[in-house]
Coordinates of C-alpha atoms in Angstrom, one line a residue:
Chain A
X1 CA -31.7 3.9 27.1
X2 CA -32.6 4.9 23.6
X3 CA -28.7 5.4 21.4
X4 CA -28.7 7.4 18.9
X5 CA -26.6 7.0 15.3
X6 CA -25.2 9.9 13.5
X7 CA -24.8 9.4 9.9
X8 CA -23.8 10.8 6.8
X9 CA -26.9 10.1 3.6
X10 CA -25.7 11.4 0.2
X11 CA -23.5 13.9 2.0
X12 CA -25.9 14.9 4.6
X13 CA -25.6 14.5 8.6
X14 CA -29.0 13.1 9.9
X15 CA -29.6 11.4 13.3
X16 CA -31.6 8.1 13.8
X17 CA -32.5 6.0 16.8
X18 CA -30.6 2.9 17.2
X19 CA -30.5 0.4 16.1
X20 CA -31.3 0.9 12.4
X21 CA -30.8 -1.8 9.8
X22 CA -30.2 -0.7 6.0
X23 CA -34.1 -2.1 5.5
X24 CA -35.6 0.2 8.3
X25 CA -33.4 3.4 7.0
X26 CA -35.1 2.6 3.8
X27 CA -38.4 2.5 4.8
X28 CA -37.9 5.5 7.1
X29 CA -36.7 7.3 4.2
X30 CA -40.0 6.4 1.9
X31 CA -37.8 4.5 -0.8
X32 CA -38.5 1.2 -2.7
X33 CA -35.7 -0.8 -2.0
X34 CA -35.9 -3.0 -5.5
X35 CA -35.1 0.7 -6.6
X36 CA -31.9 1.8 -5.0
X37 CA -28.5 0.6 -4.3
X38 CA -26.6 1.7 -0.8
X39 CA -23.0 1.9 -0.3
X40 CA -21.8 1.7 3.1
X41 CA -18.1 3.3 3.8
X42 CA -17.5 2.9 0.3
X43 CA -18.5 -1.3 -0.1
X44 CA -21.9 -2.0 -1.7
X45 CA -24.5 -3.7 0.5
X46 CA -26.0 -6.3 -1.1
X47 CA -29.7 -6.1 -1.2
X48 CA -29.9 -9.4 0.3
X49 CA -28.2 -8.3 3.5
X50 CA -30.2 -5.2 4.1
X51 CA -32.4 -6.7 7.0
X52 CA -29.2 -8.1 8.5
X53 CA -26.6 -5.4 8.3
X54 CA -27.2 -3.0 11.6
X55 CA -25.8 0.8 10.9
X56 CA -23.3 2.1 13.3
X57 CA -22.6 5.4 14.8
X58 CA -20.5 7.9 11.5
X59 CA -21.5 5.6 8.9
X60 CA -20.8 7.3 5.2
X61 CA -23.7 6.5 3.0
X62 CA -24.4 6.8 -0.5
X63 CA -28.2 6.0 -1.8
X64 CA -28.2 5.7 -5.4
X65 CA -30.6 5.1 -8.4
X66 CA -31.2 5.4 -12.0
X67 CA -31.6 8.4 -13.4
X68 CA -31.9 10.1 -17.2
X69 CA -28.4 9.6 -18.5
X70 CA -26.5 9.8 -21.5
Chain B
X1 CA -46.9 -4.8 -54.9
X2 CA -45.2 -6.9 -52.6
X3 CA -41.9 -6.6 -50.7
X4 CA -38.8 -8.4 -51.4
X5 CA -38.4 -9.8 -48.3
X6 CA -34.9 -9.2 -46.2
X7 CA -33.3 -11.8 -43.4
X8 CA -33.7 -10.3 -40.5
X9 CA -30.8 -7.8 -39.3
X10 CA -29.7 -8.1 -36.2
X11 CA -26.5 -7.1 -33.9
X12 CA -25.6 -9.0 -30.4
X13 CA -23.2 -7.9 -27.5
X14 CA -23.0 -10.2 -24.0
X15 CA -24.8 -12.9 -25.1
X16 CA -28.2 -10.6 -25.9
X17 CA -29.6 -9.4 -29.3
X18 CA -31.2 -6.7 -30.8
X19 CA -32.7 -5.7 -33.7
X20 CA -32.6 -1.5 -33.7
X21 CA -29.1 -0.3 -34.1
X22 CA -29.8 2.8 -32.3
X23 CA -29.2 3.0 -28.7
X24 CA -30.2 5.8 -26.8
X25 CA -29.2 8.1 -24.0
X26 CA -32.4 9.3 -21.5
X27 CA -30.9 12.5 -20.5
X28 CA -32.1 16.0 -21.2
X29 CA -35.5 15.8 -21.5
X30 CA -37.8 18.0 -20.8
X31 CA -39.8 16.0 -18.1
X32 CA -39.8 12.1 -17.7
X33 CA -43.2 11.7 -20.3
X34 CA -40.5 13.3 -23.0
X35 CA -38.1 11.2 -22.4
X36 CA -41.0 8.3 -22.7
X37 CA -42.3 9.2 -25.6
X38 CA -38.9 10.0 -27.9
X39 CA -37.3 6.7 -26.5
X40 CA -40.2 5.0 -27.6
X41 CA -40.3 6.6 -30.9
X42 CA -36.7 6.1 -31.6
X43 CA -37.5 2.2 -31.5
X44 CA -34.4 1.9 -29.2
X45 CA -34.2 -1.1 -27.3
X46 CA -31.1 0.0 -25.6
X47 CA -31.1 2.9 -23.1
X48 CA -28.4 4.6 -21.3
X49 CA -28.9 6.0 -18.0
X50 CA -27.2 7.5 -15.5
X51 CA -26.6 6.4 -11.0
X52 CA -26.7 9.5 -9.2
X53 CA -27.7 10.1 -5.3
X54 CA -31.9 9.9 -4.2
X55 CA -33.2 13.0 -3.3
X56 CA -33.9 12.5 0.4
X57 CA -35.6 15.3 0.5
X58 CA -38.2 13.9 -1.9
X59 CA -38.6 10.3 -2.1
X60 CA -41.6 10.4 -3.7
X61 CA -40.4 12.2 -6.9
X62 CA -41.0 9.9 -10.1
X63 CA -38.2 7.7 -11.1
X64 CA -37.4 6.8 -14.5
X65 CA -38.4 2.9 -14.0
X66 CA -41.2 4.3 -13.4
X67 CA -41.9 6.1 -17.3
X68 CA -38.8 3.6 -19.3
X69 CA -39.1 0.0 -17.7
X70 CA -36.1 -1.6 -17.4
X71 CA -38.1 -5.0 -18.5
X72 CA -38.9 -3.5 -22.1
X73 CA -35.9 -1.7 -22.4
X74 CA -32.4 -2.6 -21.7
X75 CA -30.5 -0.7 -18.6
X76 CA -26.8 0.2 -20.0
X77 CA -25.9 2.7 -16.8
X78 CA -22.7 4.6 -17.3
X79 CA -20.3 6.4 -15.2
X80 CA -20.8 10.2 -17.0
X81 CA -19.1 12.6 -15.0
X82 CA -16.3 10.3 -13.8
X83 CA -13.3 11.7 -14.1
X84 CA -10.8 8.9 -12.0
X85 CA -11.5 5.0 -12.9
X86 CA -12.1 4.8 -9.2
X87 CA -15.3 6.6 -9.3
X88 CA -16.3 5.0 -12.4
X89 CA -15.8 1.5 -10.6
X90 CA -17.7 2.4 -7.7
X91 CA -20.4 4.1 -9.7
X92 CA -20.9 0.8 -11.6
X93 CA -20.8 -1.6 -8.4
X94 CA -23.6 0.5 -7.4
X95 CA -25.4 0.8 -10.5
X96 CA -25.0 -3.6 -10.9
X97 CA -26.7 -3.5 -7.1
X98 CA -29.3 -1.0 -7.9
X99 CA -30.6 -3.1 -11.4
X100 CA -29.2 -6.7 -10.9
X101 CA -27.1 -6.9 -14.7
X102 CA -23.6 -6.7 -15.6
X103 CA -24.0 -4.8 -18.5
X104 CA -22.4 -1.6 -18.2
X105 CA -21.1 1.6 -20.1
X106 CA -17.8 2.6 -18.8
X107 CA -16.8 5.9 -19.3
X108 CA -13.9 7.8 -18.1
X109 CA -13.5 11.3 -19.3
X110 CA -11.0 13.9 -19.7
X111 CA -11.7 18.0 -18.6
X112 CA -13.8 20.4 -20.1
X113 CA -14.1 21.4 -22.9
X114 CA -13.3 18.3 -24.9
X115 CA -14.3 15.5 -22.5
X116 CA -12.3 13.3 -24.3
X117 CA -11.8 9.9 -23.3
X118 CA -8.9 9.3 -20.7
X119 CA -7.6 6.2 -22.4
X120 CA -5.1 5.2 -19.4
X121 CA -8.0 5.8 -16.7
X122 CA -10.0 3.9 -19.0
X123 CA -7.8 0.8 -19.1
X124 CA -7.6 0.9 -15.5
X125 CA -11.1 1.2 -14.8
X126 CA -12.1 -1.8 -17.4
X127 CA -9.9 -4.2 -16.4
X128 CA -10.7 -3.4 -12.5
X129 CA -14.9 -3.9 -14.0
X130 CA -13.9 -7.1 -16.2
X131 CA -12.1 -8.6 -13.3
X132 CA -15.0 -7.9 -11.1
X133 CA -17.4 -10.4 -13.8
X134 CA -18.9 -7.3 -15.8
X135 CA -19.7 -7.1 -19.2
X136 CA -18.1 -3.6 -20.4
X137 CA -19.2 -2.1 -23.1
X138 CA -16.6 1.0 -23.3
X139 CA -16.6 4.6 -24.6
X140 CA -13.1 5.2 -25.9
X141 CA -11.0 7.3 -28.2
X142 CA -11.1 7.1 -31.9
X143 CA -8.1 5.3 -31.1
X144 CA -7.3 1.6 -33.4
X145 CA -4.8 1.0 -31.0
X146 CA -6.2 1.4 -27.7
X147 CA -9.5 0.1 -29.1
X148 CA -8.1 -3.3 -29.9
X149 CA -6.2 -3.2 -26.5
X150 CA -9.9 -2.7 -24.6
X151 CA -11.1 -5.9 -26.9
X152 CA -8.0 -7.6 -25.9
X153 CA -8.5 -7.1 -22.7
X154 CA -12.3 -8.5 -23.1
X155 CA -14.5 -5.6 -23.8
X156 CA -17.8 -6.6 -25.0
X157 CA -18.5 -3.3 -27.4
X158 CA -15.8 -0.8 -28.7
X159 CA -17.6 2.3 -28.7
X160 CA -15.8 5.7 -30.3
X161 CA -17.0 9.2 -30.2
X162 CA -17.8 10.3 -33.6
X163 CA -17.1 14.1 -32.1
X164 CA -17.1 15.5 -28.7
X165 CA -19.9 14.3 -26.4
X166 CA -23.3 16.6 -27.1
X167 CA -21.2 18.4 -29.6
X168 CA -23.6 18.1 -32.4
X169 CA -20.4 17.9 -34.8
X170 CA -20.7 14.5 -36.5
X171 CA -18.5 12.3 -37.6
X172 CA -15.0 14.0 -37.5
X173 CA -12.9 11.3 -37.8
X174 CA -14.6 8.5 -40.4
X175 CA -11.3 7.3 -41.7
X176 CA -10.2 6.2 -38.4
X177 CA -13.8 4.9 -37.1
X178 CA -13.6 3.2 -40.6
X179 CA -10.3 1.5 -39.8
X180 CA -11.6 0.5 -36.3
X181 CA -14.5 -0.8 -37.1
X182 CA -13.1 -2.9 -39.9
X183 CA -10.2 -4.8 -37.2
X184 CA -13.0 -5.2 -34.3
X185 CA -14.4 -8.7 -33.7
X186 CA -16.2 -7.2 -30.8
X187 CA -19.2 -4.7 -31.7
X188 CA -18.9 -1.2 -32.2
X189 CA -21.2 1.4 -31.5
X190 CA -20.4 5.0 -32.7
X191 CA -20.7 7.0 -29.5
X192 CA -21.3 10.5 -29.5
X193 CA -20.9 13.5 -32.0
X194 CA -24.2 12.9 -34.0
X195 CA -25.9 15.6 -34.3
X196 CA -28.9 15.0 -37.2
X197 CA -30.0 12.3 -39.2
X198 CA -27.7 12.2 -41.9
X199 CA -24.5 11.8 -39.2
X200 CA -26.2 8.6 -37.9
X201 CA -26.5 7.2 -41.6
X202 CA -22.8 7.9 -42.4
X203 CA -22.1 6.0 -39.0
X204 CA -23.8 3.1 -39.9
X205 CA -22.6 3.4 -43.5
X206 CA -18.9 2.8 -42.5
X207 CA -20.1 -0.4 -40.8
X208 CA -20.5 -0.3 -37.6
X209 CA -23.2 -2.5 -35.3
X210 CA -24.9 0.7 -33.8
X211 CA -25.0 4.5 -32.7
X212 CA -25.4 5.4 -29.5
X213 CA -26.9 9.0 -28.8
X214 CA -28.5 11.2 -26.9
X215 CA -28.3 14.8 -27.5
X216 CA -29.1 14.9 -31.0
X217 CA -32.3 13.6 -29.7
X218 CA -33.4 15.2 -26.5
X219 CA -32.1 18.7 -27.7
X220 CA -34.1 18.8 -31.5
X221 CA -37.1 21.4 -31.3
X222 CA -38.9 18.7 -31.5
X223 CA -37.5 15.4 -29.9
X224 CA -39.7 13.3 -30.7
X225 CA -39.9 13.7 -34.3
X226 CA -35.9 13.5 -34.4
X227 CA -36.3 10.5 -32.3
X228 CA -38.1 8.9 -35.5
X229 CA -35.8 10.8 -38.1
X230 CA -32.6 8.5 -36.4
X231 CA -34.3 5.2 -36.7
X232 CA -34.8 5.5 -40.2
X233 CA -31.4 7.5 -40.8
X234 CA -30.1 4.7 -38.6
X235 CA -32.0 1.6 -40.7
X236 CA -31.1 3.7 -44.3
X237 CA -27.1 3.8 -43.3
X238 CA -27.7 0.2 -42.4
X239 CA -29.2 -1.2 -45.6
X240 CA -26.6 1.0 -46.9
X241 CA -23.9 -0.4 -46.3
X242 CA -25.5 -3.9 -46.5
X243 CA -26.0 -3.0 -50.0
X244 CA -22.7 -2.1 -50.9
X245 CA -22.6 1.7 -52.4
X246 CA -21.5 1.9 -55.8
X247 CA -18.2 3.0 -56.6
X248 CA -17.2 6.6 -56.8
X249 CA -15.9 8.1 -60.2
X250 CA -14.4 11.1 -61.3
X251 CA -16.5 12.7 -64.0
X252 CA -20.2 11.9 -65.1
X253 CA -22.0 8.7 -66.3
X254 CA -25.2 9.2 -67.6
X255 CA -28.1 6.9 -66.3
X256 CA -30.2 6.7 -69.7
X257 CA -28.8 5.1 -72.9
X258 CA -27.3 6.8 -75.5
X259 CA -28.5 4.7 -78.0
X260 CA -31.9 5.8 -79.8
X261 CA -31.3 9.3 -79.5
X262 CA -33.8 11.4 -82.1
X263 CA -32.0 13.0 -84.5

């Protein structure tokens, strides 16, 4: 039976087959990971664990990168 | 003719050194090239930039590694727009994940209109950042006293606003900046405020290691020949105040010799 996880990108509800790691919701999305940073429930995931760390159903997520700043 | 040659100039923070003294914001720029172009002109090695959410809805937009690379030019990311320390913490966790440094601008601001620097948020949020093995270099108030409390505390670079940020005022407080800059054993970037050429000379004329803008730059008619206006203001206030200015005096002095006068 296929699950599927709800969860929250950059403020947004989107639904995704389970199970997703940080690297597949990544490359789903089209973005470089050497580019962006993730928060997961407000605690950075280090790029090293993004293979690793599985999402779970109502995960809050924030996908970050550099932009023009002063 | 030949030039008197000068030891070379330059200014270090966290164990790195450069040789401009003008650092650089990559904000409000027309398009990405713009912001390419003027940066390079400036002859900035330091850039500020900004960690704000992907557009999901378009990955494939350009990013600004992709026009200012972070391996020429120096990342400083900064936490504009946060108003608690909290959000200027996370912001800069996020910002050391997305580029790999500790080297950060830590900002934490008061309400519109001023913006002024929340000193007590900002004390919170460094010490949280320096506890967490960051190298803070910290927009604050034109504040002795709280400046040389961030030091103590084991800021990397004092940085002061000169004038409100993207106010275009210059320098509003010099006597102040000049009595900060002269107690800091840290360096001290005038942050802010400048809003031509001759505001970044007077900056680096009352000493300190470097000016930081953005606005002055990005919001000229023409960017990119302002961009080359504030590296020379910015190496002219230098040699400046290398040089040592000459004393003022009430009343004139005239340059040519009174002796041999015709009659």
């Amino acid at each position: 039976m296929m699950t599927t996880l709800t969860l929250t990108l950059n403020g947004e509800t989107r639904a995704f087959p389970a199970p997703l790691s940080v690297h597949a919701l990544l490359q789903t999305l089209g973005l470089d990971v050497r580019k962006v940073a993730v928060e997961r429930n407000e605690a950075i995931v280090p790029r090293s664990t993004y293979t690793g760390v599985l999402l779970e159903d109502g995960d809050i997520l924030e996908i970050v990168h550099f932009i023009g700043g002063g | 003719m030949t030039e008197n040659p000068l030891p070379q100039d330059t200014w270090t923070v966290a164990g790195r050194s450069f040789t401009s003294r003008l650092v650089v914001g990559t904000g409000k720029y027309k398009d990405l090239e713009e912001t390419a172009a003027a940066i390079k002109a400036s002859g900035a090695e330091m850039v500020t930039v900004a960690v704000r959410r992907v557009n999901l809805s378009d990955t494939s937009a350009p990013m600004l590694q992709d026009y200012v690379d972070p391996k020429i030019y120096t990342y400083l990311p900064n936490t504009a727009g946060c108003f608690t320390a909290k959000d200027a913490v996370r912001t800069l966790r996020l910002a050391r994940e997305a580029g790999g440094w500790n080297l950060v601008k830590l900002e934490v601001l008061g309400p519109p209109p001023h913006l002024y620097p929340d000193m007590m948020a900002t004390f919170e949020a460094a010490e949280a950042l320096i506890k967490d093995g960051f190298e803070v270099m910290v927009y604050c108030a034109d504040d002795p006293v709280g400046a040389r409390r961030l030091e103590d505390m084991g800021c990397v670079a004092i940085m002061p606003l000169g004038a409100p940020i993207g106010s275009g005022l210059g320098l509003q407080n010099p006597a102040m900046l000049a009595m900060l800059i002269e107690q800091a054993k840290v360096p001290v970037l005038v942050d802010a405020g400048v809003g031509t050429a001759s505001d970044a000379a007077v900056a680096m004329e009352l000493g300190c290691d470097a000016v930081l803008m953005n606005s002055a730059i990005a919001h000229a008619t023409d960017p990119l020949r302002m961009a080359r206006a504030m590296k020379h203001a910015v190496l002219a206030g230098r040699d400046a105040f290398l040089a040592g200015r000459m004393p003022r005096r009430l009343g004139a002095d005239p340059s040519s010799p009174l002796t041999g006068l015709i009659r």
